[in-house]
Amino acid sequence: TQAIINAIKTERVDAIAHSGNPSYPIDAEAVVREAANSGVAIELNNSSLNGSRKGSEPNCLIIAALAKEYGAWVTTGSDAHFANNVGQLSSVAEMIKTVGLSKDQIITSDVTLFEEYIAKRQSIRRKRVLENMNR
């Protein structure tokens, strides 16, 4: 948990992936809260919900609900481990619907939203670089 939070605080991380993996338990609320406060996206992927990381689904459901509660950005993906799963998002879409996440929170729901998100993250990094140069 602390390693993820520390990574978020570096301002060099744009998204946290596989946070629901039960092999590496975290304090989901602390991570999602920090991600929301820092504007870092939480990734939800179809593969985790369909057995590639067994036991991830309940954790991802909690993380998705916390993302809604804290207003965290969410990114989605298929995380396909096989070619025929590329672009498959049905399980993620169902989870998003179940939790009631707003489309405006999901940076991968619209190209403009995604581009705005990336521009914000780049701006944060540029600011950090300039601050370091002026020290």
mmCIF file with all atom_site columns, C-alpha atoms in Angstrom, residues 20 56 77:
data_model
loop_
_atom_site.group_PDB
_atom_site.id
_atom_site.type_symbol
_atom_site.label_atom_id
_atom_site.label_alt_id
_atom_site.label_comp_id
_atom_site.label_asym_id
_atom_site.label_entity_id
_atom_site.label_seq_id
_atom_site.pdbx_PDB_ins_code
_atom_site.Cartn_x
_atom_site.Cartn_y
_atom_site.Cartn_z
_atom_site.occupancy
_atom_site.B_iso_or_equiv
_atom_site.pdbx_formal_charge
_atom_site.auth_seq_id
_atom_site.auth_comp_id
_atom_site.auth_asym_id
_atom_site.auth_atom_id
_atom_site.pdbx_PDB_model_num
ATOM 1 C CA . GLY A 1 20 ? -7.161 -5.778  -7.226  1.00 0.00 ? 20 GLY A CA 1
ATOM 2 C CA . SER A 1 56 ? -9.318 -10.211 -8.373  1.00 0.00 ? 56 SER A CA 1
ATOM 3 C CA . GLY A 1 77 ? -8.555 -2.122  -20.944 1.00 0.00 ? 77 GLY A CA 1
#
